[in-house]
Tab-separated table of C-alpha atoms in Angstrom:
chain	number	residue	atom	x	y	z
T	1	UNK	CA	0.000	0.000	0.000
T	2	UNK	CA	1.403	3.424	-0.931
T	3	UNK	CA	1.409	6.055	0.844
T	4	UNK	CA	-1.417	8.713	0.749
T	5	UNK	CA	0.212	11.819	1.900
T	6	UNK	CA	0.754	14.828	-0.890
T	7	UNK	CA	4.269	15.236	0.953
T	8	UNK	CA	6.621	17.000	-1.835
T	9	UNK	CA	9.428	14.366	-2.211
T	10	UNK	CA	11.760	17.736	-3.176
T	11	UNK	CA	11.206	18.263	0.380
T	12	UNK	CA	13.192	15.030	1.802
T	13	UNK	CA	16.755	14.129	1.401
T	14	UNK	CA	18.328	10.565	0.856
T	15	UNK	CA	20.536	10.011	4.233
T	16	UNK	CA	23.442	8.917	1.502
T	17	UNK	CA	22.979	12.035	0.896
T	18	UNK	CA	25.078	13.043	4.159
T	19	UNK	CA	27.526	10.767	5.185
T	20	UNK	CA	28.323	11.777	8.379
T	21	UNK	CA	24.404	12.226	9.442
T	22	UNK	CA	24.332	8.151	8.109
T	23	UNK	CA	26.915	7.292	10.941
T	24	UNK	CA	25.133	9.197	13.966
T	25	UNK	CA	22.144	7.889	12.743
T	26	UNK	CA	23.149	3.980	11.929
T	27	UNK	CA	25.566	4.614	14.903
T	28	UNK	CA	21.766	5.307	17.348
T	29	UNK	CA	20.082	2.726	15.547
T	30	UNK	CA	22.816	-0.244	15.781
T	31	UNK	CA	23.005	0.439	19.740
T	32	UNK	CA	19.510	0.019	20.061
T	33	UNK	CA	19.612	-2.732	18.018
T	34	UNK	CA	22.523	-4.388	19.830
T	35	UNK	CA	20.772	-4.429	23.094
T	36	UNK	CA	19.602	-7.749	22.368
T	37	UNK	CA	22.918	-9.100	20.730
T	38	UNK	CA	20.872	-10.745	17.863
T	39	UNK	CA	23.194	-10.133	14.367
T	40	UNK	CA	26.508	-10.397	17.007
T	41	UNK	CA	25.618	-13.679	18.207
T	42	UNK	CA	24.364	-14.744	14.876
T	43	UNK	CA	27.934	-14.130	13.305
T	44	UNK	CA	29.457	-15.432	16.763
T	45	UNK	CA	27.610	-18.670	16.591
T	46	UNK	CA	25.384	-19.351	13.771
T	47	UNK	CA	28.252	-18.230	11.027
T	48	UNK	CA	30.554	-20.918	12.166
T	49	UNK	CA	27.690	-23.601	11.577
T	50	UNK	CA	26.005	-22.965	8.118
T	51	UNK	CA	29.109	-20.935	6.449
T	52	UNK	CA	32.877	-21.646	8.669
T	53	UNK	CA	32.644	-25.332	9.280
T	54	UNK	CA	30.972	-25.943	5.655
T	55	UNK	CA	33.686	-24.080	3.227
T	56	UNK	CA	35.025	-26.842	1.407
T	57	UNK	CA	38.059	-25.183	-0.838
T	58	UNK	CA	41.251	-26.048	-1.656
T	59	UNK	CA	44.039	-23.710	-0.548
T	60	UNK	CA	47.546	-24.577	-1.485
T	61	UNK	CA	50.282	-24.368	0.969
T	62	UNK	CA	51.413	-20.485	1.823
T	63	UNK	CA	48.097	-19.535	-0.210
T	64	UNK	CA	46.166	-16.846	1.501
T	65	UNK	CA	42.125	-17.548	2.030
T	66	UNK	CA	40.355	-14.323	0.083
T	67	UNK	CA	37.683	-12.868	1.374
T	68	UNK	CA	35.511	-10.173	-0.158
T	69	UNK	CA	33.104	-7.808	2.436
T	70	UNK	CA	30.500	-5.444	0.603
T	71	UNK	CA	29.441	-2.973	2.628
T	72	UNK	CA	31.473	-3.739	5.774
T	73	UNK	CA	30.213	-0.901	7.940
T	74	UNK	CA	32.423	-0.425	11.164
T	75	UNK	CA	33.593	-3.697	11.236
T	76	UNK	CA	31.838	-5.483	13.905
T	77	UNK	CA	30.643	-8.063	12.075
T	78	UNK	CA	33.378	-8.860	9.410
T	79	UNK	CA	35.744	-9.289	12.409
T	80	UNK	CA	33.540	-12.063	14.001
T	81	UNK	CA	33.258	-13.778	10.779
T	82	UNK	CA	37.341	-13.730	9.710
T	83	UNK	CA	37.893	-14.914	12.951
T	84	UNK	CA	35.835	-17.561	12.796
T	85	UNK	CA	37.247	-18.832	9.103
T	86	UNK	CA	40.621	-17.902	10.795
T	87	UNK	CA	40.533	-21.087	12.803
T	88	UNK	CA	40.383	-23.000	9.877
T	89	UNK	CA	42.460	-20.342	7.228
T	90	UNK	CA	45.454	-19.365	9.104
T	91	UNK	CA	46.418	-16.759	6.579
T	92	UNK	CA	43.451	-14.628	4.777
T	93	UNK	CA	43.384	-11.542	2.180
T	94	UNK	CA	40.341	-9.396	2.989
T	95	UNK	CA	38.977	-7.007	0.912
T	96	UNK	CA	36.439	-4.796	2.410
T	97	UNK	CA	34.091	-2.267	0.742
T	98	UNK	CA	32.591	0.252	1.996
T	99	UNK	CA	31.648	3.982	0.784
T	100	UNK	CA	31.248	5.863	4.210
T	101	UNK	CA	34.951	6.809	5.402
T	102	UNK	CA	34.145	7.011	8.956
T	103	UNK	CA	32.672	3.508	8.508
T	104	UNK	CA	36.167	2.540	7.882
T	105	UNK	CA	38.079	4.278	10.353
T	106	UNK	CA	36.211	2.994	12.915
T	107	UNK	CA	37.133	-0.282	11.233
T	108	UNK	CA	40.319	0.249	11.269
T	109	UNK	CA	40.755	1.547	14.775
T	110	UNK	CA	38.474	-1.868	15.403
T	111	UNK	CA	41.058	-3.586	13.915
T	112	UNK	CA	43.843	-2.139	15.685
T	113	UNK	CA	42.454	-2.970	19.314
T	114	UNK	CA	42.123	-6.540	17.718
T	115	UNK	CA	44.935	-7.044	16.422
T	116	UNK	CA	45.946	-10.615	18.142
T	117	UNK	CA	42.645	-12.109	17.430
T	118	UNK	CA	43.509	-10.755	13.687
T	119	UNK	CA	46.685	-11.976	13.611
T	120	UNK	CA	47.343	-13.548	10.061
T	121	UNK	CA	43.875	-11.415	8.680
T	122	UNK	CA	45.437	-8.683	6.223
T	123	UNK	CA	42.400	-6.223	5.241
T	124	UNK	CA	42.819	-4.034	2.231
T	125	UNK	CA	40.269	-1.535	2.682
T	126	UNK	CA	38.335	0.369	-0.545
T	127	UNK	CA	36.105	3.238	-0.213
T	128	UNK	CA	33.846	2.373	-2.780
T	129	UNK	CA	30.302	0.915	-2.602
T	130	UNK	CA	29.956	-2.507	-5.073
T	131	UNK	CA	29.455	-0.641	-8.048
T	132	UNK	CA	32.528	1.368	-8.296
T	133	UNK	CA	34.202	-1.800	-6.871
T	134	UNK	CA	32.962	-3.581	-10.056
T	135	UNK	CA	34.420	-1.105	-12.190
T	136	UNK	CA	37.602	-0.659	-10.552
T	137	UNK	CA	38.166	-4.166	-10.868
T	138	UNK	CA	37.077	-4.466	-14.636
T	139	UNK	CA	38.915	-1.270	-15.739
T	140	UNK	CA	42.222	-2.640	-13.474
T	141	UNK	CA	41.749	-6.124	-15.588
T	142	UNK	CA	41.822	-7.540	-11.736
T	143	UNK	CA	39.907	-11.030	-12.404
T	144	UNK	CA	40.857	-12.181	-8.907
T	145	UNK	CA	38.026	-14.201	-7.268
T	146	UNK	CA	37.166	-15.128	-3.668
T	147	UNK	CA	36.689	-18.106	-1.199
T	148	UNK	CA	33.930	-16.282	0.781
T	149	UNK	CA	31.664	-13.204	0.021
T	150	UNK	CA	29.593	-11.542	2.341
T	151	UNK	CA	26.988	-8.570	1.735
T	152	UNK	CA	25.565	-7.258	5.037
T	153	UNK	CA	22.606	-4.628	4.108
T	154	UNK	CA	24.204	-2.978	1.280
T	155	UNK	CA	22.307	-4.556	-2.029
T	156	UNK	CA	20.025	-1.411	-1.165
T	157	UNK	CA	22.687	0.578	-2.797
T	158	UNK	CA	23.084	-1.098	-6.202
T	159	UNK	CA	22.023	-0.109	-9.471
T	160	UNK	CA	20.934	-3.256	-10.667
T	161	UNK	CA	20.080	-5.890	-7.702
T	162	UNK	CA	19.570	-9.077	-10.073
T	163	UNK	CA	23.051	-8.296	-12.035
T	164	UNK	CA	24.701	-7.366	-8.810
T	165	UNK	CA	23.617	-10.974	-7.234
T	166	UNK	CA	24.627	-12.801	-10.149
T	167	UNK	CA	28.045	-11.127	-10.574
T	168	UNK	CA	29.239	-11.532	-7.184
T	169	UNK	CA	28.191	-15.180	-7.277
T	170	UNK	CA	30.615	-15.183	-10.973
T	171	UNK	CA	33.450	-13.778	-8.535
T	172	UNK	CA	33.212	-17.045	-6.055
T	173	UNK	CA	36.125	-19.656	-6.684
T	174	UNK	CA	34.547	-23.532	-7.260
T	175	UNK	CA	33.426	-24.818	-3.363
T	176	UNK	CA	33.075	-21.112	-2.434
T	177	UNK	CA	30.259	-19.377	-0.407
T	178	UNK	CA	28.772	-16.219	-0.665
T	179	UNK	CA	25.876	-14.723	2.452
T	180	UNK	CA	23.493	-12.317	1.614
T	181	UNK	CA	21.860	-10.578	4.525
T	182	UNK	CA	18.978	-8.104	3.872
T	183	UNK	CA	15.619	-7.030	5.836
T	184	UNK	CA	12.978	-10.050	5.374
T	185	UNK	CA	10.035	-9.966	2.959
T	186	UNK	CA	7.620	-10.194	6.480
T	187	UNK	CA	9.780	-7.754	8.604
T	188	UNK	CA	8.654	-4.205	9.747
T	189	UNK	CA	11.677	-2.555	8.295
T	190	UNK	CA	10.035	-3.700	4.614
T	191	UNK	CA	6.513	-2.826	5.537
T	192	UNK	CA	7.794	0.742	6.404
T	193	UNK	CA	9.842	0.512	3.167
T	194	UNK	CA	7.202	-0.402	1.046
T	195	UNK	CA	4.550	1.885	2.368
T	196	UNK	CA	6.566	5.128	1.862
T	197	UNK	CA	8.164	4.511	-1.685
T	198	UNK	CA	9.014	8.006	-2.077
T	199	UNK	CA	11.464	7.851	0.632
T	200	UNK	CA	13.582	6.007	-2.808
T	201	UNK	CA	15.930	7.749	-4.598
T	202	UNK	CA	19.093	7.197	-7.164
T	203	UNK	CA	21.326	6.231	-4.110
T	204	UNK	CA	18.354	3.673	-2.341
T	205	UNK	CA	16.375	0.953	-4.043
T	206	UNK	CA	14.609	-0.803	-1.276
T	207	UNK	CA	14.631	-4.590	-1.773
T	208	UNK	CA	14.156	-7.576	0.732
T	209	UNK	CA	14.828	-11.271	1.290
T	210	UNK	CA	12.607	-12.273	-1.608
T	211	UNK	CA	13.865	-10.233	-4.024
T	212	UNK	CA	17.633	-11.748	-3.144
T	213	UNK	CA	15.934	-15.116	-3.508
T	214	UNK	CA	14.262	-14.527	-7.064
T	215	UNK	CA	17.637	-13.450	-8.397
T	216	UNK	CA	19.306	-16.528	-7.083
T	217	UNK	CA	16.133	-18.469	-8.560
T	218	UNK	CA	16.334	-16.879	-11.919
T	219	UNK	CA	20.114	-17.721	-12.495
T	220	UNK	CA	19.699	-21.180	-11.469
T	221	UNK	CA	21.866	-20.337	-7.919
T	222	UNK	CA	21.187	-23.019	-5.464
T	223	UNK	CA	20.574	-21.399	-1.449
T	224	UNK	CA	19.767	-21.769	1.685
T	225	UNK	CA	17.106	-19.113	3.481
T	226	UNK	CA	18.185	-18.429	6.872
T	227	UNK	CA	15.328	-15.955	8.945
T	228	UNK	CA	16.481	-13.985	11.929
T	229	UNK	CA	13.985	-12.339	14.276
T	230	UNK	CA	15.272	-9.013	15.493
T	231	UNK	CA	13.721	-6.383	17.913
T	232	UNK	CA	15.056	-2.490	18.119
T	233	UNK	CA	13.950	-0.724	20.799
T	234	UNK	CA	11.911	3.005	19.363
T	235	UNK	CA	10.142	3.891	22.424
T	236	UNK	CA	12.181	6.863	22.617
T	237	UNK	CA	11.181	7.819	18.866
T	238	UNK	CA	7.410	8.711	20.363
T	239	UNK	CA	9.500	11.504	23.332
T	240	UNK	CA	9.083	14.807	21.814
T	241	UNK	CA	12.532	16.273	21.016
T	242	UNK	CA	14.517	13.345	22.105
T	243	UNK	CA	16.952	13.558	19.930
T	244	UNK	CA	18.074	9.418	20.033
T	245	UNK	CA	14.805	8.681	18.989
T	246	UNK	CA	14.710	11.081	16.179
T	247	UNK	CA	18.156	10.028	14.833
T	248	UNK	CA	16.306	6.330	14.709
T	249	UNK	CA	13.195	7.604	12.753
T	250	UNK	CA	16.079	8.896	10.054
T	251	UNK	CA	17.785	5.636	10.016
T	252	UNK	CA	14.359	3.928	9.557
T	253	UNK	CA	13.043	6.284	6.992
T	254	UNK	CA	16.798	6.778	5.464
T	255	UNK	CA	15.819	10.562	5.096
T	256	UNK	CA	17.784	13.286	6.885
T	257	UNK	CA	16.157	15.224	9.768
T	258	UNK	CA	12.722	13.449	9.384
T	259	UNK	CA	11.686	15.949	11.886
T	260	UNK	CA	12.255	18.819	10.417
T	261	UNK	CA	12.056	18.541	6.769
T	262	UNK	CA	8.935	16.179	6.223
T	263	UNK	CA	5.215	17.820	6.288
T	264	UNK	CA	3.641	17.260	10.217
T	265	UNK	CA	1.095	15.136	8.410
T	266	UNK	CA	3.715	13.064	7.291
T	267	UNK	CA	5.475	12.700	10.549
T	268	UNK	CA	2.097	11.589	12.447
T	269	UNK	CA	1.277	9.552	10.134
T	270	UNK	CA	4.919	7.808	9.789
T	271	UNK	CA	5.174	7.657	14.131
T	272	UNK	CA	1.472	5.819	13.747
T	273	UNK	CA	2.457	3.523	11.143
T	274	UNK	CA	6.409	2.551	12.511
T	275	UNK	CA	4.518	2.500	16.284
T	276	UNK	CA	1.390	0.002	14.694
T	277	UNK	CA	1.044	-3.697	14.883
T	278	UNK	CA	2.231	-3.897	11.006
T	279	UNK	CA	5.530	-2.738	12.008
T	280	UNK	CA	6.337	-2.812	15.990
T	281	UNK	CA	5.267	-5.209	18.936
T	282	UNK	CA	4.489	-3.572	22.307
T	283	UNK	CA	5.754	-5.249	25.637
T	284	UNK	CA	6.394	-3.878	28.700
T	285	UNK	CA	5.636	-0.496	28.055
T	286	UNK	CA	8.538	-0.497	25.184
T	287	UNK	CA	7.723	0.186	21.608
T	288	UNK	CA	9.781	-2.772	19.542
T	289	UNK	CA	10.290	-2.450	15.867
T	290	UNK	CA	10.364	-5.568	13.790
T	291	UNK	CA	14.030	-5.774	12.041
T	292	UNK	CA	13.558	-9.046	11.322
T	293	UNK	CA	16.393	-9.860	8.235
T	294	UNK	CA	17.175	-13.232	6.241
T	295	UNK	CA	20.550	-14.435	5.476
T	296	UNK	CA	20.598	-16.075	2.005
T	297	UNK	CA	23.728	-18.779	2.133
T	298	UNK	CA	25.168	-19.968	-1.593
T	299	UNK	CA	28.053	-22.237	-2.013
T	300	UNK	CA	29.102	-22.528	-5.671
């Protein structure tokens, strides 16, 4: 169901728009988020199961592992996951993408204050989200491919989502595997998504689990649906002026200063909707928004 508010689009601004408003807001968001440990147990636990322990490559002695990480974010989770294939790759070539340069410094000091656990891990770090990274390496004539791909919430970003799943599945080696984590079909985050279409724009194409799946479907790519319930806490996003709360509603909306730049209409209605059974459970006087996501698992 679209939206039915007249709100001028010309009125509201992409948040990858503003890099530095997308890490305060993803920064609010992910602490809310991590309150109930769900995506850092997931790639503590889970990731060894259906991905670590089921890599079945051949690496030749003093050959590193190569990894590829599209849109790597701060780190968190790519450093659970190479030290998990670690234990079984003692020497690994990372290459992690990512657009946002704060994103990667805070990577980078991650990696620092890890630097034992890392031991062995060498990261080579692009700033460039997956498109540019697919032209740097065609225009470079780089026709290296990769043991394990992950992309963690960033196939909102692509141009083209079907040719962006089937190239990166080209760029596995034979035996490799490839995770694709996005917001599920059923989740709150794509009921908000698809609701407000206008929130789109030439840097976000809002896509789910399903879509990932039909791609995979459509180029004969064998996979394995993982689901993930998630909860974020956005009580504080109904507090007048609380400024957390409104820094969550951006991240949610992916529009800068929700607040102040869409139409009041537009903001009731939006608190109603993102506050409604359709996309948030109520328990305990705490308002909990549905980030359910789906990790789509391919081994080539």
């Amino acid at each position: 169901m679209a939206s039915k508010s007249t709100q001028d689009k010309g009125d509201l601004k992409s948040i990858f728009h503003d890099p530095d408003h997308y890490i305060k807001s993803f920064g609010v968001y992910a602490q809310a988020s991590a309150k109930y440990q769900v995506l850092a147990n997931w790639g503590e636990n889970v990731f060894s199961e259906v991905v670590a322990e089921k890599l079945q490559v051949n690496i030749a002695d003093g050959e590193a592992f190569r990894a590829l990480g599209v849109g790597v974010g701060s780190g968190e989770m790519d450093t659970k996951m190479m030290c998990k294939l670690r234990n079984r790759y003692p020497l690994i070539s990372n290459i992690a993408v990512e657009p946002a340069a704060g994103q990667i410094k805070l990577y980078q000091d991650l990696t620092t204050k890890m630097a034992a656990k890392l031991n062995g891990i060498t990261t080579d770090w692009r700033k460039q989200g997956l498109d540019e990274f697919r032209r740097s390496k065609v225009e470079s004539g780089d026709t290296t491919k990769y043991h394990f791909i992950s992309s963690i919430h960033s196939l909102y970003y692509v141009d083209d989502l079907d040719d962006s799943v089937k190239w990166l599945y080209d760029q596995l080696e034979d035996g490799g595997m490839m995770m694709i984590i996005t917001v599920s079909d059923n989740s709150g985050f794509w009921r908000l998504w698809n609701r407000y279409k206008l929130f789109e724009d030439q840097l976000l194409r809002f896509c789910n689990s399903e879509h990932i799946r039909e791609a995979c479907s459509k180029h004969k790519i064998s996979f394995t649906n993982y689901k993930q319930k998630s909860r974020v806490d956005i009580t504080d996003s109904f507090e007048e002026g609380n400024v957390d709360g409104q820094l969550k509603v951006d991240f949610l909306a992916h529009v800068v200063d929700f607040h102040s730049t869409a139409s009041p209409a537009l903001q009731q209605e939006l608190l109603e909707y993102l506050g409604g059974p359709e996309c948030s459970e109520r328990r305990d006087g705490e308002v909990l928004f549905d980030n359910d996501w789906d990790a789509v698992i391919v081994t080539k």
